[in-house]
Amino acid sequence: MKAILTRFNGTLYVCRDPEHAGKIGYNILAGLISPYSGAPCILFATGNSPKPFYREVVRRTRSDHRPPLTACNGFNMDSFSLGEEDPYHREMEHNLYGPLAGHVDFQSRMFPNAGNFARYDEEIAGKGGFVFGVIGIGPNAHIGFCEPGSDPDGLTSRVTLTEESRRHNDDLFGGDWTSVPETAYSVGLKTVRQIPQLVMFAFGQAKVEPVFNAFCRDASPAVPASSLAEHGGLNLVIDDELFHGLV
């Protein structure tokens, strides 16, 4: 099946639906951190695609007798730098951090923002560097808020959002895309590429074009996700609907 993605060098998983994808993602994570001692650094993405994965992490961590994830340094992929009112802060608190309170020792819960973005990568390195990252892919193939034209060798930075990305996030701002900030903060593509094991979730017809452009065409700054095509540790988890849109 990987032959359909002619430039993809990772591992492809095709799932029945997003909930099945969440289970696969959890199994990949568990296999990586089970032998790990201490608190591994993990990159967490926001958005809809990782939500089934977070639900499975919460379910298994709270129900398993000896869950592999007991401590973690959580570094989040992006934010609008709005402090505690940032919708991405609220989203992660609702989907992951809150439900795992008392079950996982989150020694760090960092978001890139105006005050820390210049040293964000140093903070990650100071905690031992990433072991694992969970990401999605945007409609224009952005990763985090690394928009088309982003430097493939960029680190965490302040970014200017496209109108498309602002419209895509309008549900977080009362449905008014003009209320979405024009700038945000995001982990860079080089930082993501350096993570040894990644899981990218992509579901549905809307993600056929960005996945095709990222993994079937030549790498280009116009398609940020294409910088990950040669990443041997990238696990691409898609659903049947997306798969059938590719073949």
PDB file of C-alpha atoms in Angstrom:
ATOM      1  CA  MET A   1       0.000   0.000   0.000  1.00  0.00           C
ATOM      2  CA  LYS A   2       2.901   2.378   0.659  1.00  0.00           C
ATOM      3  CA  ALA A   3       3.549   2.457  -3.094  1.00  0.00           C
ATOM      4  CA  ILE A   4       0.638   4.873  -3.470  1.00  0.00           C
ATOM      5  CA  LEU A   5       2.741   7.436  -1.569  1.00  0.00           C
ATOM      6  CA  THR A   6       5.740   7.496  -3.854  1.00  0.00           C
ATOM      7  CA  ARG A   7       7.990   9.693  -1.680  1.00  0.00           C
ATOM      8  CA  PHE A   8       6.924   8.369   1.714  1.00  0.00           C
ATOM      9  CA  ASN A   9       9.686   6.621   3.660  1.00  0.00           C
ATOM     10  CA  GLY A  10       7.832   5.849   6.883  1.00  0.00           C
ATOM     11  CA  THR A  11       5.167   3.348   7.937  1.00  0.00           C
ATOM     12  CA  LEU A  12       1.589   3.566   6.696  1.00  0.00           C
ATOM     13  CA  TYR A  13      -1.421   2.401   8.706  1.00  0.00           C
ATOM     14  CA  VAL A  14      -4.925   2.320   7.198  1.00  0.00           C
ATOM     15  CA  CYS A  15      -7.707   2.210   9.785  1.00  0.00           C
ATOM     16  CA  ARG A  16     -11.433   1.653   9.776  1.00  0.00           C
ATOM     17  CA  ASP A  17     -12.145   4.998  11.399  1.00  0.00           C
ATOM     18  CA  PRO A  18     -10.526   7.635  13.649  1.00  0.00           C
ATOM     19  CA  GLU A  19     -11.211   5.685  16.856  1.00  0.00           C
ATOM     20  CA  HIS A  20      -9.333   2.693  15.442  1.00  0.00           C
ATOM     21  CA  ALA A  21      -6.542   5.101  14.495  1.00  0.00           C
ATOM     22  CA  GLY A  22      -6.364   6.322  18.079  1.00  0.00           C
ATOM     23  CA  LYS A  23      -5.763   2.767  19.267  1.00  0.00           C
ATOM     24  CA  ILE A  24      -2.957   2.262  16.761  1.00  0.00           C
ATOM     25  CA  GLY A  25      -1.352   5.519  17.822  1.00  0.00           C
ATOM     26  CA  TYR A  26      -1.519   4.512  21.458  1.00  0.00           C
ATOM     27  CA  ASN A  27       0.118   1.156  20.729  1.00  0.00           C
ATOM     28  CA  ILE A  28       2.984   2.917  18.951  1.00  0.00           C
ATOM     29  CA  LEU A  29       3.449   5.262  21.902  1.00  0.00           C
ATOM     30  CA  ALA A  30       3.275   2.464  24.458  1.00  0.00           C
ATOM     31  CA  GLY A  31       5.877   0.435  22.600  1.00  0.00           C
ATOM     32  CA  LEU A  32       8.277   3.369  22.632  1.00  0.00           C
ATOM     33  CA  ILE A  33       7.992   4.492  26.222  1.00  0.00           C
ATOM     34  CA  SER A  34       7.489   1.172  28.030  1.00  0.00           C
ATOM     35  CA  PRO A  35      11.256   0.677  28.460  1.00  0.00           C
ATOM     36  CA  TYR A  36      11.866   4.395  29.095  1.00  0.00           C
ATOM     37  CA  SER A  37      12.837   5.474  32.607  1.00  0.00           C
ATOM     38  CA  GLY A  38      12.032   8.995  33.693  1.00  0.00           C
ATOM     39  CA  ALA A  39       9.759  11.508  32.013  1.00  0.00           C
ATOM     40  CA  PRO A  40      10.036  11.386  28.206  1.00  0.00           C
ATOM     41  CA  CYS A  41       9.592  14.542  26.148  1.00  0.00           C
ATOM     42  CA  ILE A  42       6.535  14.295  23.928  1.00  0.00           C
ATOM     43  CA  LEU A  43       5.271  16.767  21.340  1.00  0.00           C
ATOM     44  CA  PHE A  44       1.498  17.214  21.437  1.00  0.00           C
ATOM     45  CA  ALA A  45      -0.503  18.717  18.580  1.00  0.00           C
ATOM     46  CA  THR A  46      -3.885  20.376  18.832  1.00  0.00           C
ATOM     47  CA  GLY A  47      -6.743  20.208  16.337  1.00  0.00           C
ATOM     48  CA  ASN A  48      -9.297  17.500  15.637  1.00  0.00           C
ATOM     49  CA  SER A  49      -7.105  14.759  14.161  1.00  0.00           C
ATOM     50  CA  PRO A  50      -5.237  13.817  17.377  1.00  0.00           C
ATOM     51  CA  LYS A  51      -8.387  13.766  19.548  1.00  0.00           C
ATOM     52  CA  PRO A  52      -9.133  10.020  19.115  1.00  0.00           C
ATOM     53  CA  PHE A  53      -5.531   9.339  20.133  1.00  0.00           C
ATOM     54  CA  TYR A  54      -5.864  11.480  23.249  1.00  0.00           C
ATOM     55  CA  ARG A  55      -9.105   9.715  24.161  1.00  0.00           C
ATOM     56  CA  GLU A  56      -7.346   6.359  23.907  1.00  0.00           C
ATOM     57  CA  VAL A  57      -4.367   7.569  25.951  1.00  0.00           C
ATOM     58  CA  VAL A  58      -6.748   8.745  28.671  1.00  0.00           C
ATOM     59  CA  ARG A  59      -8.818   5.560  28.594  1.00  0.00           C
ATOM     60  CA  ARG A  60      -5.873   3.182  28.710  1.00  0.00           C
ATOM     61  CA  THR A  61      -3.845   5.156  31.227  1.00  0.00           C
ATOM     62  CA  ARG A  62      -6.778   5.329  33.626  1.00  0.00           C
ATOM     63  CA  SER A  63      -7.855   1.710  33.198  1.00  0.00           C
ATOM     64  CA  ASP A  64      -4.692  -0.355  32.701  1.00  0.00           C
ATOM     65  CA  HIS A  65      -3.075  -1.936  35.736  1.00  0.00           C
ATOM     66  CA  ARG A  66       0.435  -0.806  34.740  1.00  0.00           C
ATOM     67  CA  PRO A  67       0.161   1.865  32.052  1.00  0.00           C
ATOM     68  CA  PRO A  68       3.441   2.766  30.347  1.00  0.00           C
ATOM     69  CA  LEU A  69       2.849   6.519  30.576  1.00  0.00           C
ATOM     70  CA  THR A  70       3.305   7.603  34.187  1.00  0.00           C
ATOM     71  CA  ALA A  71       5.434  10.739  33.753  1.00  0.00           C
ATOM     72  CA  CYS A  72       5.974  13.112  30.860  1.00  0.00           C
ATOM     73  CA  ASN A  73       7.424  16.416  29.773  1.00  0.00           C
ATOM     74  CA  GLY A  74       4.699  17.752  27.514  1.00  0.00           C
ATOM     75  CA  PHE A  75       5.621  20.309  24.870  1.00  0.00           C
ATOM     76  CA  ASN A  76       2.781  21.580  22.748  1.00  0.00           C
ATOM     77  CA  MET A  77       3.152  22.327  19.093  1.00  0.00           C
ATOM     78  CA  ASP A  78       1.619  25.765  18.834  1.00  0.00           C
ATOM     79  CA  SER A  79      -0.410  28.494  20.488  1.00  0.00           C
ATOM     80  CA  PHE A  80      -1.889  31.933  19.946  1.00  0.00           C
ATOM     81  CA  SER A  81       0.046  33.272  22.980  1.00  0.00           C
ATOM     82  CA  LEU A  82      -3.131  34.259  24.789  1.00  0.00           C
ATOM     83  CA  GLY A  83      -2.150  32.805  28.169  1.00  0.00           C
ATOM     84  CA  GLU A  84      -4.702  30.771  30.081  1.00  0.00           C
ATOM     85  CA  GLU A  85      -7.412  32.075  27.747  1.00  0.00           C
ATOM     86  CA  ASP A  86      -5.688  30.562  24.753  1.00  0.00           C
ATOM     87  CA  PRO A  87      -8.129  28.098  23.159  1.00  0.00           C
ATOM     88  CA  TYR A  88      -5.281  25.650  22.575  1.00  0.00           C
ATOM     89  CA  HIS A  89      -4.487  25.683  26.295  1.00  0.00           C
ATOM     90  CA  ARG A  90      -8.135  24.964  27.064  1.00  0.00           C
ATOM     91  CA  GLU A  91      -8.272  22.243  24.412  1.00  0.00           C
ATOM     92  CA  MET A  92      -5.257  20.382  25.777  1.00  0.00           C
ATOM     93  CA  GLU A  93      -6.477  20.756  29.348  1.00  0.00           C
ATOM     94  CA  HIS A  94      -9.832  19.293  28.320  1.00  0.00           C
ATOM     95  CA  ASN A  95      -8.519  16.500  26.095  1.00  0.00           C
ATOM     96  CA  LEU A  96      -5.398  15.341  27.919  1.00  0.00           C
ATOM     97  CA  TYR A  97      -3.946  17.156  30.890  1.00  0.00           C
ATOM     98  CA  GLY A  98      -7.123  17.420  32.937  1.00  0.00           C
ATOM     99  CA  PRO A  99      -8.337  13.821  32.481  1.00  0.00           C
ATOM    100  CA  LEU A 100      -4.858  12.486  33.330  1.00  0.00           C
ATOM    101  CA  ALA A 101      -4.429  14.536  36.495  1.00  0.00           C
ATOM    102  CA  GLY A 102      -3.403  12.145  39.252  1.00  0.00           C
ATOM    103  CA  HIS A 103      -2.456   9.474  36.713  1.00  0.00           C
ATOM    104  CA  VAL A 104       0.464  11.063  34.858  1.00  0.00           C
ATOM    105  CA  ASP A 105       3.084  13.349  36.349  1.00  0.00           C
ATOM    106  CA  PHE A 106       3.331  16.104  33.751  1.00  0.00           C
ATOM    107  CA  GLN A 107       6.617  17.673  34.778  1.00  0.00           C
ATOM    108  CA  SER A 108       6.283  20.189  31.939  1.00  0.00           C
ATOM    109  CA  ARG A 109       3.235  21.539  30.118  1.00  0.00           C
ATOM    110  CA  MET A 110       4.783  24.072  27.814  1.00  0.00           C
ATOM    111  CA  PHE A 111       3.283  26.026  24.937  1.00  0.00           C
ATOM    112  CA  PRO A 112       5.354  28.230  22.616  1.00  0.00           C
ATOM    113  CA  ASN A 113       4.466  31.862  23.198  1.00  0.00           C
ATOM    114  CA  ALA A 114       5.753  35.410  22.944  1.00  0.00           C
ATOM    115  CA  GLY A 115       7.785  35.045  26.114  1.00  0.00           C
ATOM    116  CA  ASN A 116       9.507  31.713  25.509  1.00  0.00           C
ATOM    117  CA  PHE A 117       9.617  30.931  21.789  1.00  0.00           C
ATOM    118  CA  ALA A 118      13.256  31.982  21.397  1.00  0.00           C
ATOM    119  CA  ARG A 119      14.342  29.404  23.978  1.00  0.00           C
ATOM    120  CA  TYR A 120      11.679  26.743  23.377  1.00  0.00           C
ATOM    121  CA  ASP A 121      14.059  24.412  21.559  1.00  0.00           C
ATOM    122  CA  GLU A 122      16.630  24.852  24.325  1.00  0.00           C
ATOM    123  CA  GLU A 123      13.982  23.878  26.888  1.00  0.00           C
ATOM    124  CA  ILE A 124      13.245  20.728  24.890  1.00  0.00           C
ATOM    125  CA  ALA A 125      16.929  19.832  24.672  1.00  0.00           C
ATOM    126  CA  GLY A 126      17.344  20.506  28.383  1.00  0.00           C
ATOM    127  CA  LYS A 127      14.715  17.858  29.135  1.00  0.00           C
ATOM    128  CA  GLY A 128      16.575  15.289  27.043  1.00  0.00           C
ATOM    129  CA  GLY A 129      15.000  15.940  23.652  1.00  0.00           C
ATOM    130  CA  PHE A 130      11.880  14.466  22.144  1.00  0.00           C
ATOM    131  CA  VAL A 131      11.198  10.753  22.198  1.00  0.00           C
ATOM    132  CA  PHE A 132       7.855  10.916  20.398  1.00  0.00           C
ATOM    133  CA  GLY A 133       5.558  13.398  18.705  1.00  0.00           C
ATOM    134  CA  VAL A 134       1.933  13.419  17.613  1.00  0.00           C
ATOM    135  CA  ILE A 135       1.031  15.685  14.697  1.00  0.00           C
ATOM    136  CA  GLY A 136      -1.635  16.343  12.108  1.00  0.00           C
ATOM    137  CA  ILE A 137      -1.589  17.868   8.652  1.00  0.00           C
ATOM    138  CA  GLY A 138      -3.543  20.971   7.723  1.00  0.00           C
ATOM    139  CA  PRO A 139      -5.673  21.551   4.625  1.00  0.00           C
ATOM    140  CA  ASN A 140      -2.750  23.456   3.049  1.00  0.00           C
ATOM    141  CA  ALA A 141      -0.294  20.800   4.317  1.00  0.00           C
ATOM    142  CA  HIS A 142       0.867  22.935   7.205  1.00  0.00           C
ATOM    143  CA  ILE A 143       2.380  21.248  10.252  1.00  0.00           C
ATOM    144  CA  GLY A 144       1.445  23.047  13.442  1.00  0.00           C
ATOM    145  CA  PHE A 145       1.412  26.639  12.270  1.00  0.00           C
ATOM    146  CA  CYS A 146       4.292  26.138   9.852  1.00  0.00           C
ATOM    147  CA  GLU A 147       2.461  27.656   6.914  1.00  0.00           C
ATOM    148  CA  PRO A 148       3.314  27.292   3.211  1.00  0.00           C
ATOM    149  CA  GLY A 149       6.649  28.984   2.594  1.00  0.00           C
ATOM    150  CA  SER A 150       8.029  28.095   6.036  1.00  0.00           C
ATOM    151  CA  ASP A 151      11.731  27.385   6.268  1.00  0.00           C
ATOM    152  CA  PRO A 152      12.226  23.580   6.299  1.00  0.00           C
ATOM    153  CA  ASP A 153      15.148  24.179   8.675  1.00  0.00           C
ATOM    154  CA  GLY A 154      13.232  26.543  10.946  1.00  0.00           C
ATOM    155  CA  LEU A 155      12.983  26.255  14.717  1.00  0.00           C
ATOM    156  CA  THR A 156      10.231  27.492  17.036  1.00  0.00           C
ATOM    157  CA  SER A 157       9.155  30.956  15.941  1.00  0.00           C
ATOM    158  CA  ARG A 158       6.467  33.591  15.644  1.00  0.00           C
ATOM    159  CA  VAL A 159       4.472  33.020  12.463  1.00  0.00           C
ATOM    160  CA  THR A 160       1.945  34.914  10.377  1.00  0.00           C
ATOM    161  CA  LEU A 161      -1.189  32.897   9.756  1.00  0.00           C
ATOM    162  CA  THR A 162      -2.794  32.588   6.353  1.00  0.00           C
ATOM    163  CA  GLU A 163      -6.432  33.526   5.982  1.00  0.00           C
ATOM    164  CA  GLU A 164      -7.144  29.838   5.312  1.00  0.00           C
ATOM    165  CA  SER A 165      -5.685  28.839   8.675  1.00  0.00           C
ATOM    166  CA  ARG A 166      -7.538  31.633  10.456  1.00  0.00           C
ATOM    167  CA  ARG A 167     -10.804  30.520   8.903  1.00  0.00           C
ATOM    168  CA  HIS A 168     -10.000  26.915   9.812  1.00  0.00           C
ATOM    169  CA  ASN A 169      -9.748  27.961  13.483  1.00  0.00           C
ATOM    170  CA  ASP A 170     -12.800  30.217  13.619  1.00  0.00           C
ATOM    171  CA  ASP A 171     -14.716  27.688  15.728  1.00  0.00           C
ATOM    172  CA  LEU A 172     -12.289  28.471  18.571  1.00  0.00           C
ATOM    173  CA  PHE A 173     -13.230  32.160  18.386  1.00  0.00           C
ATOM    174  CA  GLY A 174     -16.998  32.089  18.255  1.00  0.00           C
ATOM    175  CA  GLY A 175     -17.218  31.367  14.538  1.00  0.00           C
ATOM    176  CA  ASP A 176     -15.711  34.727  13.552  1.00  0.00           C
ATOM    177  CA  TRP A 177     -12.501  34.155  11.613  1.00  0.00           C
ATOM    178  CA  THR A 178     -11.555  37.840  11.872  1.00  0.00           C
ATOM    179  CA  SER A 179     -11.246  37.341  15.634  1.00  0.00           C
ATOM    180  CA  VAL A 180      -8.539  34.712  15.113  1.00  0.00           C
ATOM    181  CA  PRO A 181      -5.142  36.340  15.759  1.00  0.00           C
ATOM    182  CA  GLU A 182      -3.075  37.137  12.708  1.00  0.00           C
ATOM    183  CA  THR A 183       0.042  35.710  14.340  1.00  0.00           C
ATOM    184  CA  ALA A 184       0.802  32.636  16.416  1.00  0.00           C
ATOM    185  CA  TYR A 185       3.763  30.629  17.712  1.00  0.00           C
ATOM    186  CA  SER A 186       4.795  27.235  16.407  1.00  0.00           C
ATOM    187  CA  VAL A 187       7.460  24.587  16.709  1.00  0.00           C
ATOM    188  CA  GLY A 188       9.547  24.622  13.532  1.00  0.00           C
ATOM    189  CA  LEU A 189       9.827  21.988  10.831  1.00  0.00           C
ATOM    190  CA  LYS A 190      13.430  21.167  11.755  1.00  0.00           C
ATOM    191  CA  THR A 191      12.383  20.563  15.354  1.00  0.00           C
ATOM    192  CA  VAL A 192       9.655  18.177  14.193  1.00  0.00           C
ATOM    193  CA  ARG A 193      11.969  16.403  11.774  1.00  0.00           C
ATOM    194  CA  GLN A 194      14.462  15.711  14.556  1.00  0.00           C
ATOM    195  CA  ILE A 195      11.916  13.732  16.597  1.00  0.00           C
ATOM    196  CA  PRO A 196      12.851  10.039  16.182  1.00  0.00           C
ATOM    197  CA  GLN A 197       9.279   8.706  16.151  1.00  0.00           C
ATOM    198  CA  LEU A 198       6.239  10.632  14.917  1.00  0.00           C
ATOM    199  CA  VAL A 199       2.605   9.714  14.452  1.00  0.00           C
ATOM    200  CA  MET A 200       0.683  11.804  11.930  1.00  0.00           C
ATOM    201  CA  PHE A 201      -3.102  11.425  11.921  1.00  0.00           C
ATOM    202  CA  ALA A 202      -5.096  12.357   8.809  1.00  0.00           C
ATOM    203  CA  PHE A 203      -8.728  11.504   8.135  1.00  0.00           C
ATOM    204  CA  GLY A 204     -11.332  12.006   5.453  1.00  0.00           C
ATOM    205  CA  GLN A 205     -11.635  13.364   1.951  1.00  0.00           C
ATOM    206  CA  ALA A 206     -10.476  16.831   2.990  1.00  0.00           C
ATOM    207  CA  LYS A 207      -6.994  15.502   3.733  1.00  0.00           C
ATOM    208  CA  VAL A 208      -6.483  13.623   0.444  1.00  0.00           C
ATOM    209  CA  GLU A 209      -4.940  16.600  -1.364  1.00  0.00           C
ATOM    210  CA  PRO A 210      -2.497  17.656   1.392  1.00  0.00           C
ATOM    211  CA  VAL A 211      -1.364  14.049   1.962  1.00  0.00           C
ATOM    212  CA  PHE A 212      -0.918  13.523  -1.790  1.00  0.00           C
ATOM    213  CA  ASN A 213       1.026  16.770  -2.178  1.00  0.00           C
ATOM    214  CA  ALA A 214       3.230  15.984   0.819  1.00  0.00           C
ATOM    215  CA  PHE A 215       4.136  12.409  -0.037  1.00  0.00           C
ATOM    216  CA  CYS A 216       3.698  12.010  -3.788  1.00  0.00           C
ATOM    217  CA  ARG A 217       5.330  15.168  -5.121  1.00  0.00           C
ATOM    218  CA  ASP A 218       8.753  16.712  -4.807  1.00  0.00           C
ATOM    219  CA  ALA A 219       9.517  18.420  -1.511  1.00  0.00           C
ATOM    220  CA  SER A 220       8.751  22.127  -1.549  1.00  0.00           C
ATOM    221  CA  PRO A 221       8.489  24.896   1.069  1.00  0.00           C
ATOM    222  CA  ALA A 222       5.030  25.505  -0.426  1.00  0.00           C
ATOM    223  CA  VAL A 223       4.011  22.140   1.073  1.00  0.00           C
ATOM    224  CA  PRO A 224       5.423  22.148   4.625  1.00  0.00           C
ATOM    225  CA  ALA A 225       4.582  18.497   5.355  1.00  0.00           C
ATOM    226  CA  SER A 226       6.682  17.422   2.381  1.00  0.00           C
ATOM    227  CA  SER A 227       9.778  18.045   4.508  1.00  0.00           C
ATOM    228  CA  LEU A 228       8.800  14.914   6.476  1.00  0.00           C
ATOM    229  CA  ALA A 229       8.482  12.577   3.482  1.00  0.00           C
ATOM    230  CA  GLU A 230      11.920  11.013   3.959  1.00  0.00           C
ATOM    231  CA  HIS A 231      11.530  10.645   7.738  1.00  0.00           C
ATOM    232  CA  GLY A 232      11.910   6.922   8.412  1.00  0.00           C
ATOM    233  CA  GLY A 233      10.282   7.228  11.828  1.00  0.00           C
ATOM    234  CA  LEU A 234       7.076   8.832  10.557  1.00  0.00           C
ATOM    235  CA  ASN A 235       3.989   6.683  11.185  1.00  0.00           C
ATOM    236  CA  LEU A 236       1.166   7.912   8.953  1.00  0.00           C
ATOM    237  CA  VAL A 237      -2.217   6.803  10.282  1.00  0.00           C
ATOM    238  CA  ILE A 238      -5.124   7.382   7.894  1.00  0.00           C
ATOM    239  CA  ASP A 239      -8.670   6.124   7.595  1.00  0.00           C
ATOM    240  CA  ASP A 240     -10.317   4.142   4.794  1.00  0.00           C
ATOM    241  CA  GLU A 241     -11.967   7.249   3.322  1.00  0.00           C
ATOM    242  CA  LEU A 242      -8.641   9.000   2.842  1.00  0.00           C
ATOM    243  CA  PHE A 243      -6.971   5.852   1.544  1.00  0.00           C
ATOM    244  CA  HIS A 244      -9.597   5.318  -1.130  1.00  0.00           C
ATOM    245  CA  GLY A 245      -9.197   8.942  -2.161  1.00  0.00           C
ATOM    246  CA  LEU A 246      -5.525   8.260  -2.876  1.00  0.00           C
ATOM    247  CA  VAL A 247      -5.877   5.103  -4.959  1.00  0.00           C
TER     248      VAL A 247
END
